[in-house]
mmCIF file of C-alpha atoms in Angstrom:
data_model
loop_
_atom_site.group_PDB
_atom_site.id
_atom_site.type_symbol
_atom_site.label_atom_id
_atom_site.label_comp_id
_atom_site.label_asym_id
_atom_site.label_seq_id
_atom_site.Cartn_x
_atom_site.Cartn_y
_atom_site.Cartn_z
ATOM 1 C CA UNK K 1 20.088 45.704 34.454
ATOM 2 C CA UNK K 2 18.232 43.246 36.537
ATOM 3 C CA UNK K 3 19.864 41.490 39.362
ATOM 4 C CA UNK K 4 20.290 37.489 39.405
ATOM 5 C CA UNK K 5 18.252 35.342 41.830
ATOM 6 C CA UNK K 6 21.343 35.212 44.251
ATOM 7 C CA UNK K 7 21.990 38.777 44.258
ATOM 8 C CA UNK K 8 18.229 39.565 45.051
ATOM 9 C CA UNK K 9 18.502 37.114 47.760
ATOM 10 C CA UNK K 10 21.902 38.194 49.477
ATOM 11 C CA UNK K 11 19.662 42.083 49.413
ATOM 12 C CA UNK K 12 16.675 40.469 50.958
ATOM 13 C CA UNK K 13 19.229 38.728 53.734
ATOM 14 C CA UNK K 14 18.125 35.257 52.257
ATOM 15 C CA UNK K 15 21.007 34.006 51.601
ATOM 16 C CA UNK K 16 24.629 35.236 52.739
ATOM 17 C CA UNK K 17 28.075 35.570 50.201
ATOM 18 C CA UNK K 18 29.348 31.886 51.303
ATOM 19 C CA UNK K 19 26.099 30.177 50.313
ATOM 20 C CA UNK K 20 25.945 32.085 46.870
ATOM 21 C CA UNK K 21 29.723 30.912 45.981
ATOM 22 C CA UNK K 22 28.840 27.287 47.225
ATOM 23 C CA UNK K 23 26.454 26.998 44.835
ATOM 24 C CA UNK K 24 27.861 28.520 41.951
ATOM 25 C CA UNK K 25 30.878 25.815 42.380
ATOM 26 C CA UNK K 26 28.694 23.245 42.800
ATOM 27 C CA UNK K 27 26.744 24.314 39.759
ATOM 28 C CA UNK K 28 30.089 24.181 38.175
ATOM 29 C CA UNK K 29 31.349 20.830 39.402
ATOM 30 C CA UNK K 30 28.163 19.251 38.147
ATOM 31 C CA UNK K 31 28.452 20.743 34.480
ATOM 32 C CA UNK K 32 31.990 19.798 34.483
ATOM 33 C CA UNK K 33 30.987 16.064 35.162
ATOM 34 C CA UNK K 34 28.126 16.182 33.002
ATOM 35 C CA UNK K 35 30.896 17.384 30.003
ATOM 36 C CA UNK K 36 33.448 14.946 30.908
ATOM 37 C CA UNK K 37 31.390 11.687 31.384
ATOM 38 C CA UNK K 38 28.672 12.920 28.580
ATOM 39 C CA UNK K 39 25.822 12.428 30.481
ATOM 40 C CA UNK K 40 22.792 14.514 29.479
ATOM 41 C CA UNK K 41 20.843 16.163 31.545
ATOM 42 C CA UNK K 42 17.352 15.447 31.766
ATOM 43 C CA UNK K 43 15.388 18.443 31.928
ATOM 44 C CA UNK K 44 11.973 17.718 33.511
ATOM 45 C CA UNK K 45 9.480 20.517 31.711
ATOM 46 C CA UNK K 46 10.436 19.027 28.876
ATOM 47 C CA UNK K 47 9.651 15.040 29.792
ATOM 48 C CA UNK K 48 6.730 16.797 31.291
ATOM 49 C CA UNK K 49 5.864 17.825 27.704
ATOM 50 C CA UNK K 50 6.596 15.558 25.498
ATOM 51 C CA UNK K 51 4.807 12.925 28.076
ATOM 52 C CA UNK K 52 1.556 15.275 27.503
ATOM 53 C CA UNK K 53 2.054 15.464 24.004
ATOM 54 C CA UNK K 54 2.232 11.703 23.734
ATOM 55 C CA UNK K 55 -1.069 11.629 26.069
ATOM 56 C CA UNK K 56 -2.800 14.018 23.943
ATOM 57 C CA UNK K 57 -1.942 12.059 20.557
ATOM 58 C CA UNK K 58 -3.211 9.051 21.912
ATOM 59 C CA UNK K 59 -6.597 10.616 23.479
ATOM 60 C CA UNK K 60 -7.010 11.648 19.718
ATOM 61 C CA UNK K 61 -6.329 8.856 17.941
ATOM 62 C CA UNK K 62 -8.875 6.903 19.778
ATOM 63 C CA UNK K 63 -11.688 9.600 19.580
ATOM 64 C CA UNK K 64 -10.859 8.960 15.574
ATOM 65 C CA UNK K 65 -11.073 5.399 15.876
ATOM 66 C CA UNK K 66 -14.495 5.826 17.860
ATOM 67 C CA UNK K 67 -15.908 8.482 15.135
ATOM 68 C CA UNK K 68 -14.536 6.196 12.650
ATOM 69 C CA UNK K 69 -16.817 3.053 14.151
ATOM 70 C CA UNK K 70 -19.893 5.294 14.364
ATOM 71 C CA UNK K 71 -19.753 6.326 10.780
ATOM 72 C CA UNK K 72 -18.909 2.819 9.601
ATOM 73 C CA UNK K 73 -22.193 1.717 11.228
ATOM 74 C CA UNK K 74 -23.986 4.407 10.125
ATOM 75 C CA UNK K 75 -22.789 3.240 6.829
ATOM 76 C CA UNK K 76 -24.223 -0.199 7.109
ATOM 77 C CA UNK K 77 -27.431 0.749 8.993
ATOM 78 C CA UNK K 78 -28.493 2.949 5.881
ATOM 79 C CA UNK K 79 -27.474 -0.030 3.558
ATOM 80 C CA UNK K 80 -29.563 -1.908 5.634
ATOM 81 C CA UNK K 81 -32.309 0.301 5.203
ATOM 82 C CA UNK K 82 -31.847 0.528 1.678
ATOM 83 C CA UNK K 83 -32.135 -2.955 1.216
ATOM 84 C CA UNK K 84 -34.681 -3.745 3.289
ATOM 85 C CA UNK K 85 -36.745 -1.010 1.844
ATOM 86 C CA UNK K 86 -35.946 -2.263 -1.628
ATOM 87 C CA UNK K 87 -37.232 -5.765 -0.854
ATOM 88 C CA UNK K 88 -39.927 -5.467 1.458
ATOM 89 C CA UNK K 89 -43.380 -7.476 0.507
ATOM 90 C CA UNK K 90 -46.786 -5.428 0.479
ATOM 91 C CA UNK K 91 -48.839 -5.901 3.330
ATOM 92 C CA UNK K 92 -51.122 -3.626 2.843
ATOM 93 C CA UNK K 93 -54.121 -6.165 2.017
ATOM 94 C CA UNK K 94 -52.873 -8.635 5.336
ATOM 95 C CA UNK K 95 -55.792 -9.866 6.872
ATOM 96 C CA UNK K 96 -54.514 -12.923 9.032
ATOM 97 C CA UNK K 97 -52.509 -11.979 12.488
ATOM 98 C CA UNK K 98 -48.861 -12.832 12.422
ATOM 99 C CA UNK K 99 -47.087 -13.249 15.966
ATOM 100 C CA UNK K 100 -43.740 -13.542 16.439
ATOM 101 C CA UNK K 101 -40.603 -13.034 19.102
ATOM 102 C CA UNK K 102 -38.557 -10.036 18.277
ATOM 103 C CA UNK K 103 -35.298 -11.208 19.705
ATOM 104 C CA UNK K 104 -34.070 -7.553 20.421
ATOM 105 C CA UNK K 105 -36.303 -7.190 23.365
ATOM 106 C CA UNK K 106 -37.876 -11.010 23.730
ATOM 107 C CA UNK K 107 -41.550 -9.617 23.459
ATOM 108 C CA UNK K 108 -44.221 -10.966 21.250
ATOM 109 C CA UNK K 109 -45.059 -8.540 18.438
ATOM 110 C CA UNK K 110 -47.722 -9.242 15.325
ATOM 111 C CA UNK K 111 -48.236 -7.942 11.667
ATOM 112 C CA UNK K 112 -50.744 -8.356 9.461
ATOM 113 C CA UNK K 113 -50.423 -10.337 6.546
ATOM 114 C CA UNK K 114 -52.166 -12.633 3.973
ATOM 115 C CA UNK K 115 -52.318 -16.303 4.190
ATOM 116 C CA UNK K 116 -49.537 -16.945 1.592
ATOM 117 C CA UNK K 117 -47.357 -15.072 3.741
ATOM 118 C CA UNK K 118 -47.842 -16.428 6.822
ATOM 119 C CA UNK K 119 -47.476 -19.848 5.115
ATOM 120 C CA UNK K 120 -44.066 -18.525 3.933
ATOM 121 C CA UNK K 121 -42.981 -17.257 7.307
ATOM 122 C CA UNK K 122 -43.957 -20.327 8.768
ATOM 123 C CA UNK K 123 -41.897 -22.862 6.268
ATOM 124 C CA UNK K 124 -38.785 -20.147 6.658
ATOM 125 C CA UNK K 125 -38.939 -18.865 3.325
ATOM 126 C CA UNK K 126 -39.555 -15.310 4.564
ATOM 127 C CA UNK K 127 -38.103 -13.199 7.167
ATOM 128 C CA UNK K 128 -38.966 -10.157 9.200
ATOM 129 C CA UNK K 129 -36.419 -7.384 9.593
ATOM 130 C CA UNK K 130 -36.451 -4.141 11.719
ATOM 131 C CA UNK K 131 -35.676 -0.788 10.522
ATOM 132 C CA UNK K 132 -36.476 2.393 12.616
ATOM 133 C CA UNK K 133 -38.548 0.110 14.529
ATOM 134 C CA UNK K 134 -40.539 -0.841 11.932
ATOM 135 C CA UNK K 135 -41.414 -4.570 11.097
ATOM 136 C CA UNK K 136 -40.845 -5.235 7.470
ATOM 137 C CA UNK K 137 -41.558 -8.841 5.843
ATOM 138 C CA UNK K 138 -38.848 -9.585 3.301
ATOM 139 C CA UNK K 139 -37.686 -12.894 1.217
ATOM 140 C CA UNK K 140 -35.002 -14.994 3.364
ATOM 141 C CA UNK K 141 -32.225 -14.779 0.633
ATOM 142 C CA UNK K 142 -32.231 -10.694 1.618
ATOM 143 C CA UNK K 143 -32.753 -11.096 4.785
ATOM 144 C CA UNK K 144 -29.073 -13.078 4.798
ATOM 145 C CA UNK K 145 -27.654 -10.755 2.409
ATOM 146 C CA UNK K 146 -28.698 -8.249 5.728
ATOM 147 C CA UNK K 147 -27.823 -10.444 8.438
ATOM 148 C CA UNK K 148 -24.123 -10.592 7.009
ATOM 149 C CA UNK K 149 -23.798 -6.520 7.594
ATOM 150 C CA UNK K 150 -26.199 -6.131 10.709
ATOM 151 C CA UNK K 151 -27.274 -9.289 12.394
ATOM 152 C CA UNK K 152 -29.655 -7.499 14.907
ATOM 153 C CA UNK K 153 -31.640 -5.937 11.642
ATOM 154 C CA UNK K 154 -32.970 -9.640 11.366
ATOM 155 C CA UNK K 155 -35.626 -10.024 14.207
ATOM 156 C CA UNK K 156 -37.309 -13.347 12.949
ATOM 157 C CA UNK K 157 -37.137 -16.236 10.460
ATOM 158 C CA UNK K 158 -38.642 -19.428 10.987
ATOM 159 C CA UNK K 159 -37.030 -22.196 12.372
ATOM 160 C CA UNK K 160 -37.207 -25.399 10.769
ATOM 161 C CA UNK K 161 -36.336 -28.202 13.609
ATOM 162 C CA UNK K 162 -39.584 -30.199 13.051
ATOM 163 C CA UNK K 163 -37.538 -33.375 11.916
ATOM 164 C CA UNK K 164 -35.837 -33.467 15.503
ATOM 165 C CA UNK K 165 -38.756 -35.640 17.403
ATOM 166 C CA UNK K 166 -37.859 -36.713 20.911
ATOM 167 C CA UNK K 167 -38.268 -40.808 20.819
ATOM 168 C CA UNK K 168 -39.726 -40.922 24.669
ATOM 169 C CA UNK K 169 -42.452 -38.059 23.361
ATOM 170 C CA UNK K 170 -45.748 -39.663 23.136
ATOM 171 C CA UNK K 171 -47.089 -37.442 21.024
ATOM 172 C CA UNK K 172 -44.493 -37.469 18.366
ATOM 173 C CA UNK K 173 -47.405 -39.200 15.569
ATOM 174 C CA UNK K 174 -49.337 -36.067 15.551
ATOM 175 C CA UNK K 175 -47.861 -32.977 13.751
ATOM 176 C CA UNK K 176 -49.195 -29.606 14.728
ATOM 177 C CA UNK K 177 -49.434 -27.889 11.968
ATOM 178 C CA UNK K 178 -47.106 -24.158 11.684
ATOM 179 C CA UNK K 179 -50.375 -21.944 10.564
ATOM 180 C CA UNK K 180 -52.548 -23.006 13.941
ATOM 181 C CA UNK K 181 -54.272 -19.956 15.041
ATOM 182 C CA UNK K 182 -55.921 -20.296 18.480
#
């Protein structure tokens, strides 16, 4: 049979007879208490524990709410695509240079495209969108059907603010036209 703590100490010289029966009454008196005034004792592996086990359920809950977000807008970038795909305009036979602002990365970027088109980007009733970093020219009622699910798929429609003319501007009686190519 193995010895207790107290016994292997009072071998090793540790600890002498008077010290062990000390603390066995104190060990006593403080159960007794704890019995007759009900008070638990708080044993602090087990806080230790159940604090960890707390941490650890939290940790995971928000690494599921962050793979939740990242397949949610992996959702809507593929309806994006599927959309934009599905209503994209032909510019295959685009002859005329289009420039415009992608407002991702403020640069200047061009397509080609026919003359109807660029009179229908001009006037607003077309819009570009981006997918996979490809410019796609696509009719403005899609493009805020897509702007509703991914705002920053939308890189350019037209803005119509022609009938704002500044009073003091004294070249407000001549219109430059949208289609000007320089």
């Amino acid at each position: 049979m193995s010895k207790s703590l107290a016994d292997q100490l009072a071998g090793l010289g540790l600890a002498n007879k008077k010290q062990i029966q000390k603390d066995k009454a104190e060990k006593r008196k403080q159960e007794k208490l704890a019995r007759k005034h009900k008070i638990e004792t708080v044993d602090e592996s087990k806080a230790a524990v159940e604090k960890a086990r707390k941490e650890k359920l939290e940790k995971d809950r928000q690494l599921n709410l962050e793979r939740q977000e990242a397949l949610k807008k992996r959702e809507v970038m593929a309806q994006v695509k599927q959309m934009v795909m599905h209503a994209k305009l032909n510019l295959d036979d685009g002859d005329v240079k289009y420039s415009f602002v992608d407002q991702t990365d403020n640069k200047v970027k061009s397509l080609y495209v026919t003359e109807q088109i660029q009179k229908d980007l001009a006037m607003a009733r077309l819009a570009i969108a981006s997918v996979e970093e490809k410019y796609f020219v696509i009719p403005k009622n899609m493009a805020d059907k897509i702007a509703e699910r991914s705002e920053a798929s939308i890189v350019f429609i037209a803005a119509n603010d022609s009938s704002q003319v500044d009073d003091d501007d004294p070249y407000k009686d001549f219109v430059v036209p949208d289609d000007l190519m320089w």
